[in-house]
Amino acid sequence: MTSPAQILRFQNLLPKKQFGQNFLKDPSTAQMIVQRSDLTSGDVALEIGAGLGALTVPIARAARKVYAVEKDGRLAAVLTGILASSECRNVTLVHKNILDVDINQLAREEGCRLVVFGNLPYNISSQILIHLIMARSAVRHCVLMFQKELALRIMAPPGTRDYGRLSVLLQYCAEVRRIADVKAGLFYPRPKVDSEVLAVDFKEAPEFPADDEAFFIKVVKAAFSKRRKTLKNALAGSDLALEAGIAEQTLKAAGIEPARRAETLSVEEFVRLSNVLYALGKMP
């Protein structure tokens, strides 16, 4: 198999750092990820950031159909040739930013929930995860690769240093488990840290449902916007534009001590806080 470095050199291309382009160069690792993904021959897969097809090709050989999303037009052109030479005729290349892809529409067109794959760039991982969370009714299962630091944050329990906004949002609506570690040396160019592959299974319904999920996301973001401050001060100084007195009253109404910090709250407590604030906002 031709390496990513050779392909890029032949095409006179360089990886774009701003796109977080680190290409998996080990075919056995790509095959292992697909084998552990629970992908079936009847599934329709959506791949985020298909790049040079390291995962696209083994996914295509295991699934019924693949939507390969790649926003870099240079790579999309190269990938077209790679897919043709690999005889992957069940791949539809989507030249877009994943944030502009209507996942719900794709699922409706296919008549099934999608299996999502992706090696997520660190700089937009949060945005992509929220995009997936909001479209989760159209997603059966996710297999996502993150830098190890971010994977640890996603899996972190309340009361720990790594627990943060993404921990709360994913644990609110999904079960997350590790399925593989991928060493930095298996990528070109080599990143500074190792990666971890997580399986994300969205729940049929959250155990503690928010009255408005978009607002819930805003509340969690506001609470963690100033981690070193108390919840009262973090909320008062956030985009929610709450007065300090209102923030304190709301926290007490939700059964939460205003002097606590965001990383100490459970998912249930965040939902309770969000619901109280949402009801407050709807009051005349």
Short mmCIF file of C-alpha atoms in Angstrom, two decimals:
data_model
loop_
_atom_site.label_atom_id
_atom_site.label_comp_id
_atom_site.label_asym_id
_atom_site.label_seq_id
_atom_site.Cartn_x
_atom_site.Cartn_y
_atom_site.Cartn_z
CA MET A 1 0.00 0.00 0.00
CA THR A 2 1.24 3.47 -0.91
CA SER A 3 1.90 5.57 2.20
CA PRO A 4 0.19 8.94 2.85
CA ALA A 5 3.60 10.66 2.60
CA GLN A 6 4.18 9.13 -0.86
CA ILE A 7 0.68 10.01 -2.08
CA LEU A 8 0.97 13.62 -0.94
CA ARG A 9 4.47 13.97 -2.38
CA PHE A 10 3.34 12.57 -5.73
CA GLN A 11 0.42 15.03 -5.77
CA ASN A 12 2.72 17.88 -4.66
CA LEU A 13 0.56 18.46 -1.59
CA LEU A 14 1.32 19.25 2.04
CA PRO A 15 -0.92 18.43 5.05
CA LYS A 16 -2.91 21.43 6.26
CA LYS A 17 -2.23 22.05 9.93
CA GLN A 18 -5.33 24.25 10.26
CA PHE A 19 -7.47 21.26 9.24
CA GLY A 20 -5.75 19.01 11.77
CA GLN A 21 -4.62 16.65 9.01
CA ASN A 22 -2.79 13.62 10.41
CA PHE A 23 -3.23 10.61 8.16
CA LEU A 24 -3.38 7.07 9.52
CA LYS A 25 -0.64 5.15 7.71
CA ASP A 26 -1.06 1.65 9.14
CA PRO A 27 -3.63 -0.47 7.25
CA SER A 28 -3.84 -3.08 10.03
CA THR A 29 -4.89 -0.39 12.55
CA ALA A 30 -7.62 0.85 10.20
CA GLN A 31 -8.84 -2.71 9.72
CA MET A 32 -8.81 -3.32 13.49
CA ILE A 33 -10.92 -0.20 14.11
CA VAL A 34 -13.51 -1.32 11.54
CA GLN A 35 -13.57 -4.86 12.97
CA ARG A 36 -14.25 -3.51 16.47
CA SER A 37 -16.88 -1.04 15.28
CA ASP A 38 -19.89 -3.42 15.19
CA LEU A 39 -20.39 -2.39 11.54
CA THR A 40 -22.57 -4.81 9.55
CA SER A 41 -23.02 -5.43 5.83
CA GLY A 42 -26.45 -3.78 6.00
CA ASP A 43 -25.22 -0.52 7.56
CA VAL A 44 -24.86 2.88 5.96
CA ALA A 45 -21.77 4.65 7.26
CA LEU A 46 -20.90 8.33 7.46
CA GLU A 47 -17.19 9.10 7.68
CA ILE A 48 -16.05 12.50 8.95
CA GLY A 49 -12.83 13.67 7.32
CA ALA A 50 -12.15 10.84 4.88
CA GLY A 51 -8.72 12.22 3.98
CA LEU A 52 -6.78 9.73 1.84
CA GLY A 53 -9.17 6.86 2.49
CA ALA A 54 -7.27 4.88 5.16
CA LEU A 55 -10.56 4.15 6.93
CA THR A 56 -12.88 4.74 3.97
CA VAL A 57 -11.75 1.67 2.05
CA PRO A 58 -12.13 -0.91 4.89
CA ILE A 59 -15.43 0.72 5.89
CA ALA A 60 -16.69 0.44 2.30
CA ARG A 61 -15.76 -3.24 2.16
CA ALA A 62 -17.75 -3.92 5.33
CA ALA A 63 -20.83 -1.67 4.88
CA ARG A 64 -23.69 -1.38 2.40
CA LYS A 65 -22.92 2.25 1.61
CA VAL A 66 -20.56 5.01 2.77
CA TYR A 67 -20.90 8.78 2.74
CA ALA A 68 -17.29 10.02 2.89
CA VAL A 69 -17.20 13.66 3.98
CA GLU A 70 -14.06 15.65 3.12
CA LYS A 71 -13.98 19.45 3.09
CA ASP A 72 -10.46 19.78 1.61
CA GLY A 73 -10.99 19.86 -2.16
CA ARG A 74 -7.38 18.84 -2.82
CA LEU A 75 -7.85 15.62 -0.85
CA ALA A 76 -11.33 14.97 -2.25
CA ALA A 77 -9.86 14.91 -5.77
CA VAL A 78 -7.11 12.47 -4.73
CA LEU A 79 -9.56 10.31 -2.78
CA THR A 80 -11.76 9.93 -5.86
CA GLY A 81 -8.87 8.18 -7.61
CA ILE A 82 -8.00 6.05 -4.58
CA LEU A 83 -11.60 4.81 -4.28
CA ALA A 84 -11.74 4.02 -8.00
CA SER A 85 -8.50 2.03 -7.89
CA SER A 86 -9.78 0.18 -4.80
CA GLU A 87 -13.07 -0.60 -6.61
CA CYS A 88 -15.12 0.95 -3.81
CA ARG A 89 -18.27 1.68 -5.81
CA ASN A 90 -20.51 2.06 -2.75
CA VAL A 91 -18.90 5.33 -1.58
CA THR A 92 -20.49 8.74 -2.13
CA LEU A 93 -17.92 11.50 -1.68
CA VAL A 94 -19.35 14.60 0.01
CA HIS A 95 -17.16 17.68 -0.47
CA LYS A 96 -18.38 19.67 2.55
CA ASN A 97 -17.62 20.67 6.11
CA ILE A 98 -19.32 18.04 8.32
CA LEU A 99 -21.02 20.87 10.23
CA ASP A 100 -22.89 21.70 7.01
CA VAL A 101 -24.05 18.11 6.43
CA ASP A 102 -27.69 17.41 7.31
CA ILE A 103 -27.29 14.05 9.04
CA ASN A 104 -31.01 13.70 9.63
CA GLN A 105 -31.70 14.16 5.92
CA LEU A 106 -29.14 11.50 4.96
CA ALA A 107 -30.72 9.04 7.38
CA ARG A 108 -34.19 9.78 5.99
CA GLU A 109 -32.98 9.21 2.44
CA GLU A 110 -31.39 5.89 3.39
CA GLY A 111 -34.27 4.78 5.61
CA CYS A 112 -31.96 3.83 8.48
CA ARG A 113 -29.82 5.25 11.25
CA LEU A 114 -26.20 5.81 10.32
CA VAL A 115 -22.95 4.50 11.75
CA VAL A 116 -20.51 7.42 12.08
CA PHE A 117 -16.73 7.16 11.87
CA GLY A 118 -14.15 9.88 12.19
CA ASN A 119 -10.67 10.91 13.25
CA LEU A 120 -11.75 14.24 14.70
CA PRO A 121 -9.44 17.26 14.47
CA TYR A 122 -8.76 18.64 17.95
CA ASN A 123 -9.72 22.20 17.07
CA ILE A 124 -13.29 21.38 16.05
CA SER A 125 -13.96 18.17 17.99
CA SER A 126 -16.39 19.96 20.33
CA GLN A 127 -18.43 21.41 17.48
CA ILE A 128 -18.61 18.06 15.70
CA LEU A 129 -19.69 16.23 18.86
CA ILE A 130 -22.48 18.73 19.50
CA HIS A 131 -23.54 18.41 15.84
CA LEU A 132 -23.77 14.62 16.35
CA ILE A 133 -25.59 14.96 19.68
CA MET A 134 -28.25 17.17 18.12
CA ALA A 135 -28.67 14.69 15.23
CA ARG A 136 -28.42 11.55 17.36
CA SER A 137 -31.89 10.24 16.44
CA ALA A 138 -30.36 9.60 12.99
CA VAL A 139 -27.24 7.87 14.36
CA ARG A 140 -27.08 4.24 15.51
CA HIS A 141 -23.49 4.18 16.64
CA CYS A 142 -20.29 6.27 16.49
CA VAL A 143 -16.65 5.20 16.30
CA LEU A 144 -14.55 8.31 16.85
CA MET A 145 -10.83 8.88 17.25
CA PHE A 146 -9.63 11.68 19.52
CA GLN A 147 -6.34 12.93 20.87
CA LYS A 148 -5.85 11.05 24.14
CA GLU A 149 -6.25 14.18 26.26
CA LEU A 150 -9.72 14.85 24.83
CA ALA A 151 -10.75 11.19 25.14
CA LEU A 152 -9.88 11.31 28.84
CA ARG A 153 -12.02 14.42 29.27
CA ILE A 154 -14.98 12.82 27.54
CA MET A 155 -14.80 9.77 29.83
CA ALA A 156 -14.11 11.69 33.05
CA PRO A 157 -16.54 11.38 36.00
CA PRO A 158 -17.77 14.35 38.09
CA GLY A 159 -15.34 15.74 40.64
CA THR A 160 -12.22 15.11 38.55
CA ARG A 161 -9.91 17.60 36.87
CA ASP A 162 -10.75 16.33 33.37
CA TYR A 163 -14.53 16.50 33.82
CA GLY A 164 -15.93 19.28 31.66
CA ARG A 165 -18.51 20.36 29.12
CA LEU A 166 -18.05 17.43 26.73
CA SER A 167 -18.09 14.93 29.62
CA VAL A 168 -21.51 16.23 30.68
CA LEU A 169 -23.02 16.48 27.20
CA LEU A 170 -21.99 13.00 26.06
CA GLN A 171 -22.77 11.30 29.36
CA TYR A 172 -26.19 12.97 29.25
CA CYS A 173 -27.23 11.10 26.13
CA ALA A 174 -24.74 8.31 25.41
CA GLU A 175 -22.77 5.36 26.69
CA VAL A 176 -19.08 5.77 25.85
CA ARG A 177 -16.40 3.08 25.89
CA ARG A 178 -12.80 2.73 24.72
CA ILE A 179 -12.13 0.34 21.85
CA ALA A 180 -8.51 1.05 20.86
CA ASP A 181 -5.36 3.05 21.52
CA VAL A 182 -3.50 4.37 18.47
CA LYS A 183 0.11 5.48 18.87
CA ALA A 184 1.25 8.79 17.44
CA GLY A 185 3.82 7.02 15.26
CA LEU A 186 1.04 5.43 13.19
CA PHE A 187 0.15 8.80 11.65
CA TYR A 188 1.72 11.06 9.05
CA PRO A 189 2.65 13.69 9.94
CA ARG A 190 3.25 12.40 13.44
CA PRO A 191 1.12 14.26 16.03
CA LYS A 192 2.55 15.19 19.42
CA VAL A 193 0.25 12.82 21.35
CA ASP A 194 -1.31 9.37 21.03
CA SER A 195 -4.95 8.93 20.07
CA GLU A 196 -7.79 6.88 21.47
CA VAL A 197 -10.79 5.40 19.65
CA LEU A 198 -14.10 5.62 21.49
CA ALA A 199 -17.39 3.91 20.72
CA VAL A 200 -20.38 6.16 21.38
CA ASP A 201 -23.83 4.57 21.67
CA PHE A 202 -26.62 7.08 22.00
CA LYS A 203 -29.33 6.20 24.51
CA GLU A 204 -32.93 5.75 23.41
CA ALA A 205 -33.75 8.54 25.86
CA PRO A 206 -31.71 10.40 28.49
CA GLU A 207 -32.19 9.17 32.05
CA PHE A 208 -32.74 12.79 33.09
CA PRO A 209 -34.17 14.67 30.08
CA ALA A 210 -33.66 18.39 29.62
CA ASP A 211 -36.75 20.45 28.82
CA ASP A 212 -34.81 22.12 25.99
CA GLU A 213 -31.58 20.47 24.87
CA ALA A 214 -30.17 23.45 22.97
CA PHE A 215 -30.60 25.54 26.12
CA PHE A 216 -29.12 22.74 28.25
CA ILE A 217 -25.98 22.88 26.08
CA LYS A 218 -25.75 26.64 26.64
CA VAL A 219 -26.09 26.24 30.42
CA VAL A 220 -23.36 23.60 30.58
CA LYS A 221 -21.07 25.79 28.47
CA ALA A 222 -21.77 28.79 30.72
CA ALA A 223 -21.07 26.82 33.90
CA PHE A 224 -17.65 25.69 32.63
CA SER A 225 -16.78 29.04 31.04
CA LYS A 226 -14.90 30.09 34.19
CA ARG A 227 -13.94 26.84 35.88
CA ARG A 228 -12.16 28.45 38.83
CA LYS A 229 -15.16 30.52 39.81
CA THR A 230 -18.16 29.40 41.83
CA LEU A 231 -21.24 28.45 39.84
CA LYS A 232 -22.97 31.62 40.96
CA ASN A 233 -20.18 33.80 39.58
CA ALA A 234 -19.60 31.68 36.47
CA LEU A 235 -23.27 31.88 35.47
CA ALA A 236 -23.48 35.59 36.27
CA GLY A 237 -20.42 36.32 34.11
CA SER A 238 -21.48 34.12 31.18
CA ASP A 239 -23.36 34.60 27.93
CA LEU A 240 -26.57 33.80 29.82
CA ALA A 241 -26.37 37.37 31.17
CA LEU A 242 -27.81 36.50 34.58
CA GLU A 243 -27.61 38.91 37.48
CA ALA A 244 -25.68 37.46 40.43
CA GLY A 245 -28.79 37.48 42.62
CA ILE A 246 -30.85 35.62 40.01
CA ALA A 247 -28.05 33.10 39.50
CA GLU A 248 -27.94 32.42 43.23
CA GLN A 249 -31.73 32.06 43.52
CA THR A 250 -31.85 29.73 40.51
CA LEU A 251 -29.11 27.49 41.86
CA LYS A 252 -30.87 27.24 45.22
CA ALA A 253 -34.17 26.46 43.47
CA ALA A 254 -32.38 23.60 41.66
CA GLY A 255 -31.04 22.30 44.99
CA ILE A 256 -27.46 23.29 44.19
CA GLU A 257 -25.21 25.22 46.56
CA PRO A 258 -24.15 28.45 44.72
CA ALA A 259 -20.58 28.17 46.05
CA ARG A 260 -19.96 24.87 44.26
CA ARG A 261 -17.96 24.69 41.03
CA ALA A 262 -19.09 23.23 37.72
CA GLU A 263 -16.86 20.14 37.84
CA THR A 264 -18.63 18.91 41.00
CA LEU A 265 -22.10 18.70 39.42
CA SER A 266 -23.55 15.44 38.15
CA VAL A 267 -25.37 15.24 34.83
CA GLU A 268 -28.67 15.09 36.74
CA GLU A 269 -27.83 18.33 38.58
CA PHE A 270 -26.95 20.10 35.33
CA VAL A 271 -30.29 19.03 33.85
CA ARG A 272 -32.11 20.26 36.95
CA LEU A 273 -30.35 23.62 36.75
CA SER A 274 -31.09 23.94 33.04
CA ASN A 275 -34.76 23.12 33.52
CA VAL A 276 -35.16 25.68 36.29
CA LEU A 277 -33.46 28.38 34.19
CA TYR A 278 -35.50 27.44 31.14
CA ALA A 279 -38.74 27.72 33.10
CA LEU A 280 -37.58 31.09 34.44
CA GLY A 281 -36.98 32.33 30.92
CA LYS A 282 -40.48 31.33 29.83
CA MET A 283 -42.14 33.19 32.67
CA PRO A 284 -44.00 36.39 31.64
#
